[in-house]
Coordinates of C-alpha atoms and ligand atoms in Angstrom, one line a residue:
M1 CA -17.0 -0.3 20.5
R2 CA -17.1 -4.4 19.7
I3 CA -14.2 -5.2 17.3
V4 CA -13.6 -8.7 15.9
V5 CA -10.2 -9.2 14.2
C6 CA -9.7 -11.9 11.8
V7 CA -6.4 -13.5 12.0
K8 CA -4.7 -16.7 10.0
Q9 CA -1.9 -18.9 10.8
T10 CA 0.3 -19.3 7.9
A11 CA 1.3 -22.6 6.3
A12 CA 4.6 -22.0 8.1
G13 CA 2.7 -22.1 11.5
A14 CA 3.2 -18.1 12.3
L15 CA 0.8 -15.4 12.5
N16 CA 0.2 -13.7 9.2
P17 CA 2.1 -10.4 9.6
F18 CA -0.7 -8.1 7.9
D19 CA -3.1 -9.9 10.7
A20 CA -0.5 -9.0 13.4
C21 CA -0.9 -5.4 12.2
A22 CA -4.6 -5.6 12.3
Y23 CA -4.9 -6.9 15.9
E24 CA -2.4 -4.1 17.1
A25 CA -4.5 -1.6 15.3
A26 CA -7.5 -2.7 17.0
L27 CA -5.7 -2.8 20.6
R28 CA -4.9 0.9 20.0
I29 CA -8.3 2.0 19.7
P30 CA -9.3 3.4 23.4
E31 CA -12.0 1.4 25.4
A32 CA -12.6 -1.3 22.6
E33 CA -13.5 -4.8 23.2
V34 CA -11.4 -6.8 20.7
I35 CA -12.2 -10.2 19.9
L36 CA -9.9 -12.7 17.8
L37 CA -11.4 -15.0 15.0
S38 CA -9.7 -17.5 13.1
M39 CA -10.6 -20.6 11.1
G40 CA -8.0 -23.2 10.9
P41 CA -7.2 -26.8 12.6
Q42 CA -7.1 -27.5 16.0
K43 CA -3.4 -26.5 16.4
V44 CA -4.2 -22.6 15.9
Q45 CA -5.7 -22.7 19.6
E46 CA -2.5 -22.5 20.9
M47 CA -1.4 -19.4 18.7
L48 CA -4.8 -17.8 19.5
Y49 CA -4.2 -18.6 23.3
A50 CA -0.8 -16.7 23.1
L51 CA -2.4 -13.9 21.3
T52 CA -5.2 -13.2 24.0
R53 CA -2.2 -12.0 26.6
L54 CA -2.0 -9.2 24.4
G55 CA -5.7 -7.8 25.1
A56 CA -8.1 -9.6 23.5
R57 CA -10.5 -11.1 26.2
Q58 CA -11.5 -13.8 23.9
A59 CA -10.5 -15.7 20.9
Y60 CA -12.6 -17.8 18.7
L61 CA -11.6 -20.7 16.5
L62 CA -13.5 -22.0 13.5
C63 CA -12.9 -25.6 13.5
D64 CA -14.7 -28.5 11.6
K65 CA -13.5 -31.0 8.9
A66 CA -16.1 -29.5 6.8
F67 CA -14.3 -25.9 6.7
A68 CA -10.9 -27.5 5.3
G69 CA -9.9 -26.7 1.5
A70 CA -11.8 -23.4 1.7
D71 CA -11.2 -21.0 -1.0
T72 CA -12.1 -17.3 -0.5
L73 CA -15.7 -17.5 -0.9
A74 CA -16.1 -20.4 1.4
T75 CA -13.8 -18.8 3.9
A76 CA -15.6 -15.7 3.8
Y77 CA -19.1 -17.8 4.2
T78 CA -17.4 -19.4 7.6
L79 CA -16.1 -16.2 8.8
M80 CA -19.7 -14.4 8.1
L81 CA -21.7 -16.9 10.0
A82 CA -19.4 -16.3 13.4
I83 CA -19.2 -12.4 12.9
R84 CA -23.2 -12.8 12.5
K85 CA -23.2 -14.1 16.3
L86 CA -20.5 -11.8 17.6
K87 CA -22.3 -9.1 16.3
P88 CA -19.0 -6.4 16.1
D89 CA -19.5 -2.6 15.2
L90 CA -16.1 -3.1 13.2
V91 CA -14.2 -5.9 11.8
I92 CA -10.6 -5.6 11.0
C93 CA -8.8 -7.7 8.7
G94 CA -5.0 -7.7 7.4
R95 CA -4.8 -6.9 3.6
Q96 CA -3.7 -10.2 2.7
T97 CA -2.4 -13.4 3.6
I98 CA 1.1 -13.8 2.8
D99 CA 0.8 -17.6 1.6
G100 CA -2.6 -17.1 -0.7
D101 CA -1.7 -13.6 -1.3
T102 CA -5.4 -12.8 -3.1
A103 CA -6.4 -9.9 -0.9
Q104 CA -10.2 -11.2 -1.7
T105 CA -11.0 -12.4 1.9
G106 CA -11.8 -8.8 3.6
P107 CA -13.7 -7.6 0.5
C108 CA -15.5 -10.7 0.4
L109 CA -16.6 -11.0 3.7
A110 CA -17.9 -7.3 3.8
G111 CA -19.9 -8.0 0.7
M112 CA -21.4 -11.0 2.4
L113 CA -22.2 -9.1 5.7
G114 CA -23.4 -6.3 4.0
F115 CA -20.8 -4.1 6.0
S116 CA -19.1 -1.0 4.5
L117 CA -15.6 -1.6 3.4
I118 CA -12.2 0.6 3.4
T119 CA -9.3 -1.1 1.9
N120 CA -5.9 -0.6 2.0
V121 CA -5.8 1.1 5.3
M122 CA -2.6 3.2 6.3
E123 CA -4.1 5.1 9.1
I124 CA -7.4 4.7 11.6
V125 CA -7.9 8.4 11.9
D126 CA -11.4 8.5 13.9
V127 CA -13.5 5.8 15.1
G128 CA -17.0 6.3 16.5
E129 CA -20.6 6.0 14.8
N130 CA -18.6 6.3 11.5
I131 CA -15.0 5.1 11.2
C132 CA -12.6 7.2 9.1
C133 CA -9.4 6.0 7.7
R134 CA -6.3 7.3 5.6
T135 CA -6.0 4.8 2.8
R136 CA -2.8 4.0 0.6
E137 CA -4.2 6.4 -2.0
L138 CA -3.6 9.0 0.6
Q139 CA -7.1 9.9 0.7
E140 CA -9.3 9.8 4.2
Q141 CA -12.5 7.9 3.8
T142 CA -15.2 7.7 6.2
V143 CA -17.9 5.1 6.2
S144 CA -20.8 3.9 8.8
C145 CA -20.7 1.5 11.1
P146 CA -20.8 -1.6 11.1
A147 CA -17.7 -1.7 8.8
L148 CA -14.7 -3.7 7.9
I149 CA -11.6 -2.6 7.1
A150 CA -8.4 -4.2 5.7
V151 CA -5.1 -2.8 6.9
E152 CA -1.6 -2.6 5.2
R153 CA 1.5 -3.4 7.3
I154 CA 1.1 -0.2 9.6
C155 CA 2.3 -1.2 12.8
H156 CA 4.2 -3.7 14.8
L157 CA 2.3 -6.0 17.3
R158 CA 3.0 -5.3 20.9
L159 CA 5.0 -8.3 23.1
P160 CA 3.0 -9.4 25.9
G161 CA 4.0 -7.8 29.4
I162 CA 5.5 -10.6 32.3
R163 CA 2.2 -10.2 34.2
S164 CA -0.2 -10.4 31.3
K165 CA -3.1 -12.7 31.5
A166 CA -4.1 -15.0 28.8
G167 CA -8.2 -14.9 27.8
E168 CA -10.3 -17.7 26.6
V169 CA -10.3 -19.8 23.2
I170 CA -13.7 -21.0 22.2
C171 CA -14.0 -23.5 19.5
W172 CA -17.1 -23.4 17.3
D173 CA -17.8 -26.1 14.6
A174 CA -20.2 -26.2 11.8
K175 CA -22.8 -27.1 14.0
D176 CA -22.4 -24.2 16.3
L177 CA -22.6 -21.9 13.3
E178 CA -25.7 -23.6 11.9
A179 CA -23.6 -23.7 8.5
D180 CA -25.0 -24.9 5.2
L181 CA -22.3 -27.6 4.5
S182 CA -22.7 -27.1 0.8
R183 CA -21.0 -23.6 1.2
C184 CA -18.1 -24.7 3.4
G185 CA -14.8 -26.0 2.8
Q186 CA -13.9 -27.8 -0.4
A187 CA -17.7 -28.4 -1.5
G188 CA -18.3 -25.0 -1.0
S189 CA -15.3 -23.7 -3.1
P190 CA -16.0 -23.0 -6.8
T191 CA -12.4 -22.5 -7.7
K192 CA -10.7 -25.9 -8.1
V193 CA -7.0 -26.4 -9.0
L194 CA -7.1 -28.8 -12.0
A195 CA -3.6 -29.3 -12.5
S196 CA -0.6 -27.8 -11.7
F197 CA 3.1 -27.8 -13.6
Q198 CA 6.7 -26.6 -13.4
N199 CA 6.7 -22.9 -14.5
E200 CA 9.1 -22.5 -17.2
E201 CA 7.9 -19.1 -18.4
G202 CA 10.1 -16.3 -19.0
K203 CA 13.4 -18.1 -19.1
R204 CA 16.0 -16.7 -21.4
R205 CA 19.3 -17.7 -22.3
C206 CA 21.8 -15.6 -20.2
R207 CA 25.1 -14.2 -21.4
F208 CA 27.4 -12.9 -18.5
V209 CA 29.0 -9.7 -19.2
R210 CA 31.5 -7.2 -17.3
M211 CA 29.9 -4.5 -15.4
S212 CA 31.5 -1.7 -17.7
E213 CA 29.4 -3.1 -20.3
L214 CA 26.0 -2.3 -18.7
E215 CA 25.2 0.9 -20.1
T216 CA 26.1 -0.1 -23.6
L217 CA 23.9 -2.9 -23.2
I218 CA 20.9 -0.5 -21.9
A219 CA 21.6 1.9 -25.0
E220 CA 21.2 -1.1 -27.4
G221 CA 18.1 -2.6 -25.5
V222 CA 16.2 0.8 -25.7
Q223 CA 17.1 1.1 -29.6
R224 CA 16.0 -2.4 -30.2
E225 CA 12.6 -1.0 -28.7
C226 CA 9.7 -3.2 -28.2
A227 CA 9.1 -5.9 -25.9
R228 CA 10.0 -9.3 -27.7
V229 CA 7.8 -11.7 -25.7
P230 CA 4.0 -11.7 -26.9
G231 CA 1.3 -10.4 -24.4
P232 CA -0.5 -13.0 -21.9
G233 CA -1.9 -16.1 -23.1
A234 CA -2.0 -17.4 -26.7
F235 CA -4.9 -16.9 -28.8
R236 CA -7.0 -19.8 -29.1
E237 CA -9.6 -21.2 -32.0
K238 CA -12.2 -21.9 -29.6
K239 CA -14.0 -18.9 -28.0
L240 CA -16.3 -17.7 -25.6
E241 CA -19.5 -15.9 -26.3
D242 CA -20.2 -13.4 -23.8
V243 CA -17.3 -12.0 -21.9
W244 CA -17.6 -8.7 -20.0
I245 CA -14.6 -6.6 -18.9
I246 CA -14.5 -4.2 -16.5
G247 CA -12.7 -1.1 -17.9
E248 CA -10.4 -1.2 -20.8
A249 CA -7.5 -2.9 -18.7
P250 CA -8.3 -6.6 -19.2
R251 CA -9.2 -6.4 -22.9
Q252 CA -5.9 -7.9 -24.2
M253 CA -6.1 -10.9 -21.7
A254 CA -10.0 -10.9 -22.8
E255 CA -9.1 -11.1 -26.5
T256 CA -7.4 -14.6 -25.9
I257 CA -10.7 -16.1 -24.9
S258 CA -13.4 -14.2 -27.0
D259 CA -14.3 -12.1 -29.8
T260 CA -17.2 -11.0 -28.2
I261 CA -16.2 -8.8 -25.4
R262 CA -18.4 -6.3 -23.7
R263 CA -17.0 -3.5 -21.8
I264 CA -18.7 -2.3 -18.7
E265 CA -17.8 1.2 -17.3
P266 CA -16.5 1.1 -13.8
E267 CA -18.8 3.7 -12.9
T268 CA -21.4 1.2 -13.4
V269 CA -19.9 -1.1 -10.7
G270 CA -19.5 1.8 -8.4
N271 CA -17.5 2.2 -5.2
S272 CA -20.0 1.1 -2.3
Y273 CA -22.0 -2.1 -1.2
A274 CA -25.2 -0.7 -2.7
S275 CA -24.0 0.2 -6.0
A276 CA -22.0 -3.6 -6.1
L277 CA -25.6 -4.9 -5.2
Q278 CA -26.9 -3.2 -8.1
F279 CA -24.2 -4.6 -10.5
A280 CA -24.9 -8.1 -9.0
R281 CA -28.5 -7.8 -9.9
M282 CA -27.7 -6.6 -13.6
V283 CA -25.1 -9.9 -13.8
K284 CA -27.9 -12.0 -12.6
A285 CA -30.4 -10.8 -15.3
A286 CA -27.9 -10.5 -18.2
K287 CA -26.0 -13.9 -17.5
P288 CA -22.5 -13.3 -18.8
E289 CA -20.0 -16.5 -19.1
V290 CA -17.1 -14.5 -17.9
I291 CA -16.4 -11.5 -16.2
L292 CA -12.5 -10.1 -16.0
W293 CA -11.3 -7.3 -13.8
G294 CA -8.0 -5.6 -13.5
S295 CA -5.6 -5.9 -10.8
D296 CA -5.7 -2.0 -9.4
A297 CA -6.7 -1.4 -6.2
W298 CA -10.3 -0.7 -6.9
S299 CA -11.1 -4.0 -8.8
K300 CA -9.4 -5.8 -6.1
R301 CA -11.8 -4.1 -3.7
M302 CA -15.1 -4.4 -5.7
A303 CA -14.5 -7.5 -7.6
P304 CA -14.6 -9.9 -4.2
Q305 CA -17.8 -7.9 -3.1
V306 CA -19.5 -8.7 -6.2
A307 CA -18.2 -12.3 -6.2
A308 CA -19.7 -12.5 -2.7
L309 CA -23.2 -11.0 -3.7
L310 CA -23.2 -13.6 -7.0
Q311 CA -21.7 -16.6 -4.9
T312 CA -19.3 -17.2 -7.5
G313 CA -15.6 -18.0 -7.7
L314 CA -13.3 -15.4 -8.5
C315 CA -9.4 -16.6 -9.2
A316 CA -6.9 -13.6 -8.2
D317 CA -4.0 -12.4 -10.4
C318 CA -4.3 -14.4 -13.5
T319 CA -1.6 -14.5 -15.7
A320 CA -3.1 -16.4 -18.5
L321 CA -6.5 -17.7 -19.8
E322 CA -7.7 -20.5 -22.2
T323 CA -10.9 -21.7 -23.0
D324 CA -12.2 -25.2 -25.0
G325 CA -15.3 -23.0 -26.2
K326 CA -17.4 -24.0 -22.8
A327 CA -15.4 -23.8 -20.1
L328 CA -12.5 -21.0 -18.7
F329 CA -9.3 -22.0 -17.6
L330 CA -7.3 -19.8 -15.1
Y331 CA -3.5 -19.8 -14.8
R332 CA -1.9 -18.3 -11.8
P333 CA 1.5 -19.0 -10.3
A334 CA 1.0 -21.1 -6.7
F335 CA 2.8 -22.2 -3.6
S336 CA 6.6 -21.2 -4.0
G337 CA 5.7 -19.8 -7.5
N338 CA 7.6 -22.4 -9.1
V339 CA 4.7 -24.1 -10.2
I340 CA 1.5 -22.7 -12.4
A341 CA -1.8 -23.8 -11.4
K342 CA -4.6 -24.4 -13.8
I343 CA -7.7 -23.6 -12.1
A344 CA -11.5 -23.8 -13.3
C345 CA -14.3 -22.0 -11.6
T346 CA -17.5 -24.0 -11.3
T347 CA -19.9 -21.5 -10.7
S348 CA -21.5 -18.8 -13.1
P349 CA -20.3 -16.2 -13.9
Q350 CA -16.7 -17.1 -13.9
M351 CA -15.1 -14.0 -12.8
A352 CA -11.1 -13.5 -12.3
T353 CA -8.6 -10.7 -11.5
V354 CA -5.8 -10.8 -14.4
R355 CA -2.7 -9.4 -14.6
T356 CA -2.6 -6.1 -16.7
L357 CA 0.3 -4.0 -18.1
N358 CA 1.1 -0.7 -16.1
A359 CA 0.2 2.0 -17.9
D360 CA 3.0 4.3 -17.4
A361 CA 5.4 3.1 -19.8
A362 CA 9.1 3.3 -19.1
D363 CA 11.9 2.7 -21.6
V364 CA 14.3 1.5 -18.7
I365 CA 13.2 0.2 -15.3
L366 CA 15.7 0.0 -12.6
S367 CA 14.3 -2.4 -10.4
L368 CA 15.7 -3.1 -6.7
G369 CA 15.5 -6.3 -4.6
K370 CA 16.2 -6.7 -1.1
G371 CA 19.7 -7.5 -1.8
A372 CA 20.4 -4.0 -3.1
K373 CA 19.2 -2.4 0.3
D374 CA 22.4 -0.7 1.2
A375 CA 22.3 1.0 -2.5
V376 CA 19.0 2.5 -2.6
R377 CA 20.2 6.3 -2.1
E378 CA 22.9 5.6 -5.0
A379 CA 20.1 4.1 -7.0
Q380 CA 17.9 6.9 -6.6
E381 CA 20.6 9.5 -7.3
Y382 CA 21.6 7.5 -10.6
L383 CA 18.0 7.4 -11.6
E384 CA 17.6 11.1 -11.1
K385 CA 20.6 11.8 -13.3
Q386 CA 19.6 9.6 -16.2
R387 CA 16.1 11.4 -15.8
E388 CA 17.7 14.9 -16.1
R389 CA 19.6 13.7 -19.3
D390 CA 15.8 13.1 -20.8
F391 CA 16.8 10.5 -23.5
C392 CA 14.7 8.0 -22.2
R393 CA 12.2 7.2 -19.8
W394 CA 13.3 5.8 -16.7
E395 CA 11.5 4.3 -13.5
L396 CA 12.3 3.0 -10.3
A397 CA 10.6 -0.5 -9.1
A398 CA 11.1 -3.0 -6.4
S399 CA 10.7 -6.6 -5.7
R400 CA 8.3 -7.5 -2.8
G401 CA 11.6 -8.5 -0.8
A402 CA 12.4 -4.8 -1.2
V403 CA 8.8 -3.5 -0.3
D404 CA 8.7 -5.5 2.8
A405 CA 12.1 -4.4 4.1
E406 CA 10.5 -0.7 3.5
M407 CA 13.3 0.1 1.0
L408 CA 10.4 1.3 -1.5
P409 CA 6.8 1.7 -1.1
Y410 CA 4.2 -0.8 -2.4
E411 CA 3.2 1.1 -5.4
K412 CA 6.7 0.3 -7.0
Q413 CA 6.1 -3.3 -6.5
V414 CA 6.5 -5.6 -9.7
G415 CA 5.1 -9.1 -9.7
I416 CA 2.2 -11.3 -9.2
T417 CA 0.9 -9.0 -6.4
G418 CA 2.3 -6.0 -7.8
K419 CA 2.3 -4.6 -11.0
S420 CA 3.0 -5.8 -14.7
V421 CA 5.6 -4.0 -16.8
N422 CA 7.2 -4.2 -20.5
P423 CA 9.8 -1.7 -20.7
A424 CA 12.6 -2.0 -23.5
V425 CA 15.0 -2.8 -20.6
Y426 CA 14.5 -4.3 -17.1
L427 CA 17.4 -3.7 -14.9
A428 CA 17.2 -6.0 -12.0
V429 CA 19.4 -5.4 -8.9
G430 CA 19.7 -7.7 -5.9
I431 CA 16.9 -9.5 -6.9
S432 CA 16.7 -13.3 -6.4
G433 CA 14.2 -14.1 -9.4
A434 CA 11.4 -15.6 -7.3
V435 CA 8.7 -16.6 -10.2
H436 CA 6.2 -14.3 -8.2
H437 CA 8.5 -11.4 -9.3
I438 CA 9.3 -12.7 -12.8
A439 CA 5.2 -12.9 -13.4
G440 CA 5.4 -9.1 -13.5
M441 CA 8.6 -8.2 -15.7
K442 CA 8.8 -11.1 -18.1
Q443 CA 7.3 -9.4 -20.8
A444 CA 10.4 -6.6 -20.8
G445 CA 12.5 -6.2 -24.1
T446 CA 15.9 -6.8 -22.5
V447 CA 16.4 -7.9 -19.0
I448 CA 19.7 -7.5 -17.1
A449 CA 20.3 -8.8 -13.7
V450 CA 23.0 -7.8 -11.1
N451 CA 23.6 -10.4 -8.3
P452 CA 26.6 -11.4 -6.6
D453 CA 25.3 -15.2 -6.4
K454 CA 26.1 -16.8 -9.6
K455 CA 23.4 -19.4 -9.2
A456 CA 20.5 -16.9 -8.1
P457 CA 17.5 -17.8 -10.6
I458 CA 16.9 -14.4 -11.9
F459 CA 19.9 -15.2 -14.2
E460 CA 17.7 -18.2 -16.0
Y461 CA 15.2 -15.2 -16.9
A462 CA 18.0 -12.6 -17.9
D463 CA 19.2 -11.9 -21.5
Y464 CA 22.6 -10.6 -19.7
G465 CA 24.0 -11.1 -16.1
I466 CA 26.6 -9.5 -14.0
V467 CA 27.7 -11.2 -11.2
G468 CA 28.5 -8.3 -8.4
T469 CA 26.8 -6.4 -6.0
A470 CA 24.7 -3.3 -6.0
E471 CA 27.2 -1.2 -4.2
E472 CA 29.9 -2.1 -6.9
L473 CA 27.2 -1.5 -9.9
F474 CA 26.5 2.2 -8.7
A475 CA 29.9 3.1 -7.9
C476 CA 31.0 1.8 -11.4
L477 CA 28.0 3.8 -13.2
G478 CA 28.9 6.6 -11.5
Q479 CA 32.4 6.9 -13.0
S480 CA 31.2 5.6 -16.6
S481 CA 31.0 8.0 -19.3
D482 CA 27.2 8.0 -20.9
P483 CA 26.4 5.7 -24.1
L484 CA 22.5 6.5 -23.5
Q485 CA 23.3 9.9 -24.9
S486 CA 23.2 8.3 -28.3
V487 CA 19.9 7.1 -27.7
R488 CA 16.6 8.5 -28.5
C489 CA 13.6 8.1 -26.7
R490 CA 11.3 5.6 -28.2
P491 CA 8.2 6.5 -29.4
Q492 CA 5.1 5.8 -27.3
K493 CA 3.6 2.5 -28.6
S494 CA -0.5 2.9 -29.2
E495 CA -2.7 0.2 -27.7
T496 CA -3.1 -1.7 -30.8
E497 CA 0.8 -1.6 -31.6
R498 CA 1.2 -3.1 -28.3
K499 CA -1.1 -5.9 -28.9
E500 CA 0.7 -6.7 -32.0
Ligands
FAD1 C1 1.7 -15.6 -3.3 C2 2.8 -14.7 -3.0 C3 2.9 -13.7 -3.9 C4 3.9 -12.9 -4.2 N1 4.0 -11.8 -5.2 C5 5.3 -11.1 -5.2 C6 5.4 -10.1 -6.2 O1 4.1 -9.4 -6.9 N2 6.7 -9.5 -6.6 C7 7.8 -10.2 -5.9 O2 8.7 -9.5 -6.1 N3 7.6 -11.0 -5.2 C8 6.4 -11.6 -4.5 N4 6.4 -12.7 -4.0 C9 7.6 -12.9 -3.0 C10 8.6 -13.5 -3.9 O3 8.3 -15.0 -3.7 C11 10.0 -13.6 -3.3 O4 10.4 -13.7 -1.6 C12 10.6 -12.2 -3.3 O5 10.4 -11.8 -4.7 C13 12.1 -11.9 -2.9 O6 12.0 -10.5 -3.1 P1 13.8 -10.5 -3.5 O7 14.4 -11.2 -4.7 O8 14.2 -8.7 -3.2 O9 14.7 -10.9 -2.0 P2 15.8 -12.2 -1.9 O10 14.9 -13.5 -2.2 O11 16.0 -12.0 -0.3 O12 16.9 -12.1 -2.9 C14 17.9 -11.0 -2.4 C15 18.9 -11.3 -3.6 O13 19.9 -10.2 -3.3 C16 21.2 -10.7 -3.7 N5 22.0 -10.1 -2.9 C17 22.6 -10.3 -1.7 N6 23.8 -9.1 -1.2 C18 23.4 -8.3 -2.3 C19 24.2 -7.1 -2.7 N7 24.9 -6.8 -2.0 N8 23.9 -6.8 -4.3 C20 23.2 -7.3 -4.8 N9 22.5 -8.3 -4.7 C21 22.7 -8.7 -3.4 C22 21.0 -12.2 -3.2 O14 22.1 -13.0 -3.9 C23 19.6 -12.7 -3.6 O15 19.7 -13.3 -4.6 C24 5.0 -13.5 -3.5 C25 5.2 -14.4 -2.8 C26 3.9 -15.3 -2.4 C27 4.0 -16.2 -1.8

């Protein structure tokens, strides 16, 4: 079996950790011929050369000035040309890069190649004429080869043996790929960053309190009930005429830019390359201005495939939308998250995946960050106790720091690449307050943060702050009486009430 593994060097100069897993997963497949493929500047050659010592006989670097500044569509186009030349049975990608984080390139590439696709792969169960994988949703999926799979962080990349030999690194430029330059790099990228500005969203005035006051504050927060920060984006006077939403999830965001929204059932888009192709034909015929998708795993799998088939830009994880009546402007946190980028899409239809609120509404979310790593068990025990009391609904959540440290599973991640939540109370313990995280919880009613570092940015986004450690917090909570007993469960809000 011939396997191409797509790898990227991150902005910090290291191998993207998800791609390290993709490489290891390929090396573990018996009798596989593994080839590495990367797009980037000359200096990536060095990294590829070192990686060949682990087992790949060849590595290809796609290197040309014309490839620079590519968004996911232009990147997928360039990789697609190389993959067509290499003719693999299987392509393995990491789920996403840690600097771009869109998780679009793999599905977009599969859409361009016309390969079968499995995303969120946790385990490769069987490889032959077909490939069978266990995915994050714990289902086994089997597809025919040639296929592309995108893996989660499922294994650790091996180290080279002392006597291991390096393979060869071959550079291909635009000429070697016979690339259409209008589809490469910046020229071929329909998503353009128009402006970026300091991100002040979600900031609150923090009052520092003692640990012993915490449960009373939670009780008051639950009683105060509804989230006080309005939904995504402000309503604009000028609207777009023809906006499609896939499923119900993007409606709230869509209503900020259009009064004429058409809902497309996810079944119409389907779950395969063939159904995506059919949907793309329907889009070409109907010519909607905008198509908005949710941020669930299915949307993130299908939207990039449809974007590839329509050759249109897809902006990932938008937190707000705006229009002047003609163009759509999309906002998403960028770089370190301290800036918000204003993005436009120059092709039609303009497409985006948008942040949507998580359906399972909790009254109180106890969210753990990396700083709470020594108190996970205590936090879970505390949560169970609260649930047994059954006075209000408690949920556990996590920052990406906690997920990366394997404290909690990805499903619990709140933030721009996780879920968005709006509980009555958000209790953030051991979370530093990166804007990527804030994007997912800024709509909470009351935010209470616990962190030993009084200068931690999370306090800028909190109503109440407690300077202390997670260990101290759960020891204190274990001793206290229960003010939550006086609190009734808040009634479940209807969709319309939520919008208001
Ligand atoms: C494109 C992109 C997308 C991203 N998407 C997300 C996302 O969706 N969600 C997300 O959360 N992040 C996301 N991130 C990562 C984000 O930028 C941060 O790196 C991450 O949120 C940090 O997690 P953390 O706060 O748990 O860990 P850290 O930043 O390591 O902070 C740990 C905190 O714990 C405190 N601490 C230390 N000891 C203790 C103790 N004993 N008790 C209590 N506290 C203690 C420290 O003072 C510190 O403030 C994304 C990053 C990028 C680049």
